[in-house]
């Protein structure tokens, strides 16, 4: 009976590990998606700032 109990403990432990790993993978995918969107937004912001800097250079005559 003890070996069955140990096997049940091991099974529960493995299931818990699978749940934890799955949770981490899903969370990482969510964060990657968010960071990719943020990266695109930052690229657009930099492009807009470059346009402003170019316009200012033209006004100043640089």
mmCIF file of N, CA, C and O in Angstrom:
data_model
loop_
_atom_site.group_PDB
_atom_site.id
_atom_site.type_symbol
_atom_site.label_atom_id
_atom_site.label_comp_id
_atom_site.label_asym_id
_atom_site.label_seq_id
_atom_site.Cartn_x
_atom_site.Cartn_y
_atom_site.Cartn_z
ATOM 1 N N UNK A 1 0.826 -1.196 0.000
ATOM 2 C CA UNK A 1 0.000 0.000 0.000
ATOM 3 C C UNK A 1 0.867 1.255 0.000
ATOM 4 O O UNK A 1 0.499 2.250 -0.577
ATOM 5 N N UNK A 2 2.037 1.196 0.665
ATOM 6 C CA UNK A 2 2.910 2.364 0.704
ATOM 7 C C UNK A 2 3.413 2.744 -0.690
ATOM 8 O O UNK A 2 3.537 3.914 -1.018
ATOM 9 N N UNK A 3 3.734 1.729 -1.499
ATOM 10 C CA UNK A 3 4.229 2.033 -2.839
ATOM 11 C C UNK A 3 3.149 2.711 -3.679
ATOM 12 O O UNK A 3 3.437 3.598 -4.468
ATOM 13 N N UNK A 4 1.890 2.319 -3.486
ATOM 14 C CA UNK A 4 0.797 2.961 -4.196
ATOM 15 C C UNK A 4 0.658 4.402 -3.722
ATOM 16 O O UNK A 4 0.462 5.313 -4.528
ATOM 17 N N UNK A 5 0.799 4.619 -2.445
ATOM 18 C CA UNK A 5 0.711 5.961 -1.883
ATOM 19 C C UNK A 5 1.840 6.844 -2.428
ATOM 20 O O UNK A 5 1.609 7.986 -2.793
ATOM 21 N N UNK A 6 3.039 6.300 -2.510
ATOM 22 C CA UNK A 6 4.155 7.056 -3.070
ATOM 23 C C UNK A 6 3.915 7.362 -4.542
ATOM 24 O O UNK A 6 4.195 8.454 -5.006
ATOM 25 N N UNK A 7 3.393 6.399 -5.253
ATOM 26 C CA UNK A 7 3.102 6.624 -6.657
ATOM 27 C C UNK A 7 2.045 7.702 -6.842
ATOM 28 O O UNK A 7 2.129 8.508 -7.749
ATOM 29 N N UNK A 8 1.044 7.720 -5.988
ATOM 30 C CA UNK A 8 0.024 8.755 -6.047
ATOM 31 C C UNK A 8 0.642 10.117 -5.740
ATOM 32 O O UNK A 8 0.349 11.101 -6.422
ATOM 33 N N UNK A 9 1.538 10.173 -4.749
ATOM 34 C CA UNK A 9 2.237 11.425 -4.426
ATOM 35 C C UNK A 9 3.061 11.895 -5.626
ATOM 36 O O UNK A 9 3.055 13.070 -5.968
ATOM 37 N N UNK A 10 3.772 10.942 -6.225
ATOM 38 C CA UNK A 10 4.585 11.289 -7.390
ATOM 39 C C UNK A 10 3.713 11.787 -8.536
ATOM 40 O O UNK A 10 4.053 12.762 -9.216
ATOM 41 N N UNK A 11 2.599 11.125 -8.755
ATOM 42 C CA UNK A 11 1.683 11.531 -9.816
ATOM 43 C C UNK A 11 1.166 12.948 -9.570
ATOM 44 O O UNK A 11 1.149 13.784 -10.484
ATOM 45 N N UNK A 12 0.759 13.206 -8.345
ATOM 46 C CA UNK A 12 0.271 14.546 -7.995
ATOM 47 C C UNK A 12 1.377 15.577 -8.171
ATOM 48 O O UNK A 12 1.148 16.673 -8.697
ATOM 49 N N UNK A 13 2.588 15.231 -7.775
ATOM 50 C CA UNK A 13 3.718 16.145 -7.940
ATOM 51 C C UNK A 13 3.957 16.458 -9.419
ATOM 52 O O UNK A 13 4.151 17.617 -9.792
ATOM 53 N N UNK A 14 3.924 15.433 -10.249
ATOM 54 C CA UNK A 14 4.144 15.634 -11.691
ATOM 55 C C UNK A 14 3.031 16.505 -12.280
ATOM 56 O O UNK A 14 3.305 17.416 -13.069
ATOM 57 N N UNK A 15 1.807 16.247 -11.899
ATOM 58 C CA UNK A 15 0.685 17.064 -12.384
ATOM 59 C C UNK A 15 0.867 18.519 -11.961
ATOM 60 O O UNK A 15 0.659 19.435 -12.757
ATOM 61 N N UNK A 16 1.271 18.742 -10.728
ATOM 62 C CA UNK A 16 1.498 20.112 -10.243
ATOM 63 C C UNK A 16 2.614 20.792 -11.040
ATOM 64 O O UNK A 16 2.516 21.969 -11.382
ATOM 65 N N UNK A 17 3.667 20.047 -11.343
ATOM 66 C CA UNK A 17 4.761 20.606 -12.131
ATOM 67 C C UNK A 17 4.292 20.969 -13.542
ATOM 68 O O UNK A 17 4.674 22.006 -14.076
ATOM 69 N N UNK A 18 3.463 20.137 -14.129
ATOM 70 C CA UNK A 18 2.919 20.422 -15.457
ATOM 71 C C UNK A 18 2.076 21.691 -15.422
ATOM 72 O O UNK A 18 2.168 22.545 -16.314
ATOM 73 N N UNK A 19 1.282 21.838 -14.381
ATOM 74 C CA UNK A 19 0.444 23.034 -14.236
ATOM 75 C C UNK A 19 1.321 24.274 -14.111
ATOM 76 O O UNK A 19 1.078 25.298 -14.766
ATOM 77 N N UNK A 20 2.357 24.193 -13.298
ATOM 78 C CA UNK A 20 3.244 25.335 -13.101
ATOM 79 C C UNK A 20 3.945 25.698 -14.412
ATOM 80 O O UNK A 20 4.001 26.870 -14.802
ATOM 81 N N UNK A 21 4.477 24.707 -15.091
ATOM 82 C CA UNK A 21 5.200 24.962 -16.346
ATOM 83 C C UNK A 21 4.253 25.536 -17.397
ATOM 84 O O UNK A 21 4.597 26.491 -18.102
ATOM 85 N N UNK A 22 3.061 24.987 -17.491
ATOM 86 C CA UNK A 22 2.082 25.502 -18.454
ATOM 87 C C UNK A 22 1.723 26.943 -18.142
ATOM 88 O O UNK A 22 1.631 27.777 -19.058
ATOM 89 N N UNK A 23 1.543 27.247 -16.878
ATOM 90 C CA UNK A 23 1.231 28.618 -16.469
ATOM 91 C C UNK A 23 2.358 29.569 -16.856
ATOM 92 O O UNK A 23 2.111 30.668 -17.378
ATOM 93 N N UNK A 24 3.593 29.162 -16.636
ATOM 94 C CA UNK A 24 4.743 30.006 -16.988
ATOM 95 C C UNK A 24 4.808 30.226 -18.492
ATOM 96 O O UNK A 24 5.031 31.347 -18.964
ATOM 97 N N UNK A 25 4.594 29.177 -19.269
ATOM 98 C CA UNK A 25 4.647 29.302 -20.731
ATOM 99 C C UNK A 25 3.561 30.253 -21.233
ATOM 100 O O UNK A 25 3.830 31.139 -22.055
ATOM 101 N N UNK A 26 2.351 30.094 -20.732
ATOM 102 C CA UNK A 26 1.246 30.960 -21.166
ATOM 103 C C UNK A 26 1.520 32.405 -20.767
ATOM 104 O O UNK A 26 1.314 33.337 -21.561
ATOM 105 N N UNK A 27 2.006 32.610 -19.559
ATOM 106 C CA UNK A 27 2.324 33.964 -19.098
ATOM 107 C C UNK A 27 3.424 34.582 -19.947
ATOM 108 O O UNK A 27 3.338 35.754 -20.336
ATOM 109 N N UNK A 28 4.440 33.811 -20.271
ATOM 110 C CA UNK A 28 5.524 34.328 -21.107
ATOM 111 C C UNK A 28 5.029 34.698 -22.492
ATOM 112 O O UNK A 28 5.435 35.719 -23.044
ATOM 113 N N UNK A 29 4.159 33.884 -23.064
ATOM 114 C CA UNK A 29 3.612 34.206 -24.394
ATOM 115 C C UNK A 29 2.818 35.501 -24.341
ATOM 116 O O UNK A 29 2.893 36.320 -25.249
ATOM 117 N N UNK A 30 2.056 35.683 -23.274
ATOM 118 C CA UNK A 30 1.277 36.912 -23.110
ATOM 119 C C UNK A 30 2.212 38.111 -23.011
ATOM 120 O O UNK A 30 1.991 39.139 -23.662
ATOM 121 N N UNK A 31 3.262 37.979 -22.223
ATOM 122 C CA UNK A 31 4.210 39.082 -22.064
ATOM 123 C C UNK A 31 4.952 39.366 -23.361
ATOM 124 O O UNK A 31 5.215 40.525 -23.680
ATOM 125 N N UNK A 32 5.296 38.328 -24.107
ATOM 126 C CA UNK A 32 5.971 38.528 -25.387
ATOM 127 C C UNK A 32 5.078 39.311 -26.334
ATOM 128 O O UNK A 32 5.528 40.238 -27.011
ATOM 129 N N UNK A 33 3.811 38.963 -26.382
ATOM 130 C CA UNK A 33 2.866 39.701 -27.224
ATOM 131 C C UNK A 33 2.775 41.154 -26.810
ATOM 132 O O UNK A 33 2.789 42.055 -27.663
ATOM 133 N N UNK A 34 2.695 41.404 -25.521
ATOM 134 C CA UNK A 34 2.635 42.783 -25.024
ATOM 135 C C UNK A 34 3.902 43.543 -25.387
ATOM 136 O O UNK A 34 3.843 44.689 -25.839
ATOM 137 N N UNK A 35 5.064 42.904 -25.208
ATOM 138 C CA UNK A 35 6.326 43.576 -25.505
ATOM 139 C C UNK A 35 6.497 43.833 -26.997
ATOM 140 O O UNK A 35 7.067 44.859 -27.391
ATOM 141 N N UNK A 36 5.998 42.945 -27.834
ATOM 142 C CA UNK A 36 6.062 43.182 -29.282
ATOM 143 C C UNK A 36 5.215 44.392 -29.656
ATOM 144 O O UNK A 36 5.643 45.231 -30.458
ATOM 145 N N UNK A 37 4.027 44.509 -29.080
ATOM 146 C CA UNK A 37 3.182 45.679 -29.333
ATOM 147 C C UNK A 37 3.848 46.945 -28.823
ATOM 148 O O UNK A 37 3.826 47.990 -29.491
ATOM 149 N N UNK A 38 4.440 46.868 -27.647
ATOM 150 C CA UNK A 38 5.118 48.028 -27.082
ATOM 151 C C UNK A 38 6.301 48.425 -27.952
ATOM 152 O O UNK A 38 6.553 49.618 -28.168
ATOM 153 N N UNK A 39 7.020 47.448 -28.489
ATOM 154 C CA UNK A 39 8.146 47.705 -29.367
ATOM 155 C C UNK A 39 7.693 48.456 -30.617
ATOM 156 O O UNK A 39 8.341 49.421 -31.043
ATOM 157 N N UNK A 40 6.583 48.025 -31.208
ATOM 158 C CA UNK A 40 6.049 48.706 -32.397
ATOM 159 C C UNK A 40 5.642 50.137 -32.060
ATOM 160 O O UNK A 40 5.901 51.060 -32.830
ATOM 161 N N UNK A 41 5.007 50.324 -30.904
ATOM 162 C CA UNK A 41 4.616 51.670 -30.488
ATOM 163 C C UNK A 41 5.837 52.562 -30.294
ATOM 164 O O UNK A 41 5.838 53.736 -30.678
ATOM 165 N N UNK A 42 6.889 52.012 -29.710
ATOM 166 C CA UNK A 42 8.107 52.795 -29.505
ATOM 167 C C UNK A 42 8.776 53.154 -30.833
ATOM 168 O O UNK A 42 9.303 54.257 -30.995
ATOM 169 N N UNK A 43 8.744 52.244 -31.788
ATOM 170 C CA UNK A 43 9.291 52.537 -33.117
ATOM 171 C C UNK A 43 8.545 53.703 -33.760
ATOM 172 O O UNK A 43 9.158 54.594 -34.352
ATOM 173 N N UNK A 44 7.215 53.680 -33.645
ATOM 174 C CA UNK A 44 6.411 54.770 -34.201
ATOM 175 C C UNK A 44 6.719 56.087 -33.493
ATOM 176 O O UNK A 44 6.804 57.138 -34.128
ATOM 177 N N UNK A 45 6.885 56.029 -32.190
ATOM 178 C CA UNK A 45 7.215 57.230 -31.420
ATOM 179 C C UNK A 45 8.553 57.804 -31.870
ATOM 180 O O UNK A 45 8.694 59.016 -32.045
ATOM 181 N N UNK A 46 9.543 56.943 -32.077
ATOM 182 C CA UNK A 46 10.865 57.397 -32.522
ATOM 183 C C UNK A 46 10.765 58.026 -33.908
ATOM 184 O O UNK A 46 11.380 59.063 -34.174
ATOM 185 N N UNK A 47 9.979 57.424 -34.801
ATOM 186 C CA UNK A 47 9.800 57.990 -36.147
ATOM 187 C C UNK A 47 9.192 59.384 -36.067
ATOM 188 O O UNK A 47 9.618 60.303 -36.778
ATOM 189 N N UNK A 48 8.189 59.541 -35.203
ATOM 190 C CA UNK A 48 7.565 60.855 -35.035
ATOM 191 C C UNK A 48 8.555 61.872 -34.468
ATOM 192 O O UNK A 48 8.588 63.024 -34.891
ATOM 193 N N UNK A 49 9.368 61.440 -33.500
ATOM 194 C CA UNK A 49 10.370 62.343 -32.923
ATOM 195 C C UNK A 49 11.408 62.727 -33.974
ATOM 196 O O UNK A 49 11.864 63.874 -34.010
ATOM 197 N N UNK A 50 11.780 61.792 -34.843
ATOM 198 C CA UNK A 50 12.729 62.097 -35.909
ATOM 199 C C UNK A 50 12.152 63.142 -36.864
ATOM 200 O O UNK A 50 12.868 64.037 -37.315
ATOM 201 N N UNK A 51 10.861 63.041 -37.156
ATOM 202 C CA UNK A 51 10.212 64.034 -38.016
ATOM 203 C C UNK A 51 10.241 65.406 -37.365
ATOM 204 O O UNK A 51 10.504 66.422 -38.024
ATOM 205 N N UNK A 52 9.970 65.449 -36.065
ATOM 206 C CA UNK A 52 9.980 66.724 -35.335
ATOM 207 C C UNK A 52 11.387 67.314 -35.335
ATOM 208 O O UNK A 52 11.570 68.518 -35.571
ATOM 209 N N UNK A 53 12.387 66.489 -35.087
ATOM 210 C CA UNK A 53 13.774 66.967 -35.070
ATOM 211 C C UNK A 53 14.177 67.476 -36.442
ATOM 212 O O UNK A 53 14.821 68.530 -36.564
ATOM 213 N N UNK A 54 13.765 66.772 -37.492
ATOM 214 C CA UNK A 54 14.081 67.228 -38.856
ATOM 215 C C UNK A 54 13.412 68.567 -39.129
ATOM 216 O O UNK A 54 14.042 69.477 -39.690
ATOM 217 N N UNK A 55 12.165 68.716 -38.724
ATOM 218 C CA UNK A 55 11.455 69.984 -38.931
ATOM 219 C C UNK A 55 12.142 71.114 -38.157
ATOM 220 O O UNK A 55 12.285 72.230 -38.668
ATOM 221 N N UNK A 56 12.579 70.840 -36.946
ATOM 222 C CA UNK A 56 13.273 71.859 -36.157
ATOM 223 C C UNK A 56 14.607 72.233 -36.798
ATOM 224 O O UNK A 56 14.995 73.411 -36.814
ATOM 225 N N UNK A 57 15.324 71.256 -37.343
ATOM 226 C CA UNK A 57 16.593 71.544 -38.008
ATOM 227 C C UNK A 57 16.362 72.444 -39.221
ATOM 228 O O UNK A 57 17.160 73.348 -39.487
ATOM 229 N N UNK A 58 15.287 72.183 -39.946
ATOM 230 C CA UNK A 58 14.974 73.002 -41.115
ATOM 231 C C UNK A 58 14.669 74.438 -40.670
ATOM 232 O O UNK A 58 15.147 75.402 -41.275
ATOM 233 N N UNK A 59 13.919 74.587 -39.592
ATOM 234 C CA UNK A 59 13.576 75.923 -39.088
ATOM 235 C C UNK A 59 14.812 76.666 -38.604
ATOM 236 O O UNK A 59 14.960 77.864 -38.812
ATOM 237 N N UNK A 60 15.719 75.954 -37.927
ATOM 238 C CA UNK A 60 16.907 76.589 -37.391
ATOM 239 C C UNK A 60 17.931 76.802 -38.484
ATOM 240 O O UNK A 60 18.750 77.714 -38.418
ATOM 241 N N UNK A 61 17.895 75.967 -39.498
ATOM 242 C CA UNK A 61 18.815 76.123 -40.619
ATOM 243 C C UNK A 61 20.060 75.252 -40.486
ATOM 244 O O UNK A 61 21.113 75.609 -41.001
ATOM 245 N N UNK A 62 19.921 74.131 -39.794
ATOM 246 C CA UNK A 62 21.074 73.232 -39.645
ATOM 247 C C UNK A 62 21.116 72.279 -40.818
ATOM 248 O O UNK A 62 20.173 71.686 -41.224
#
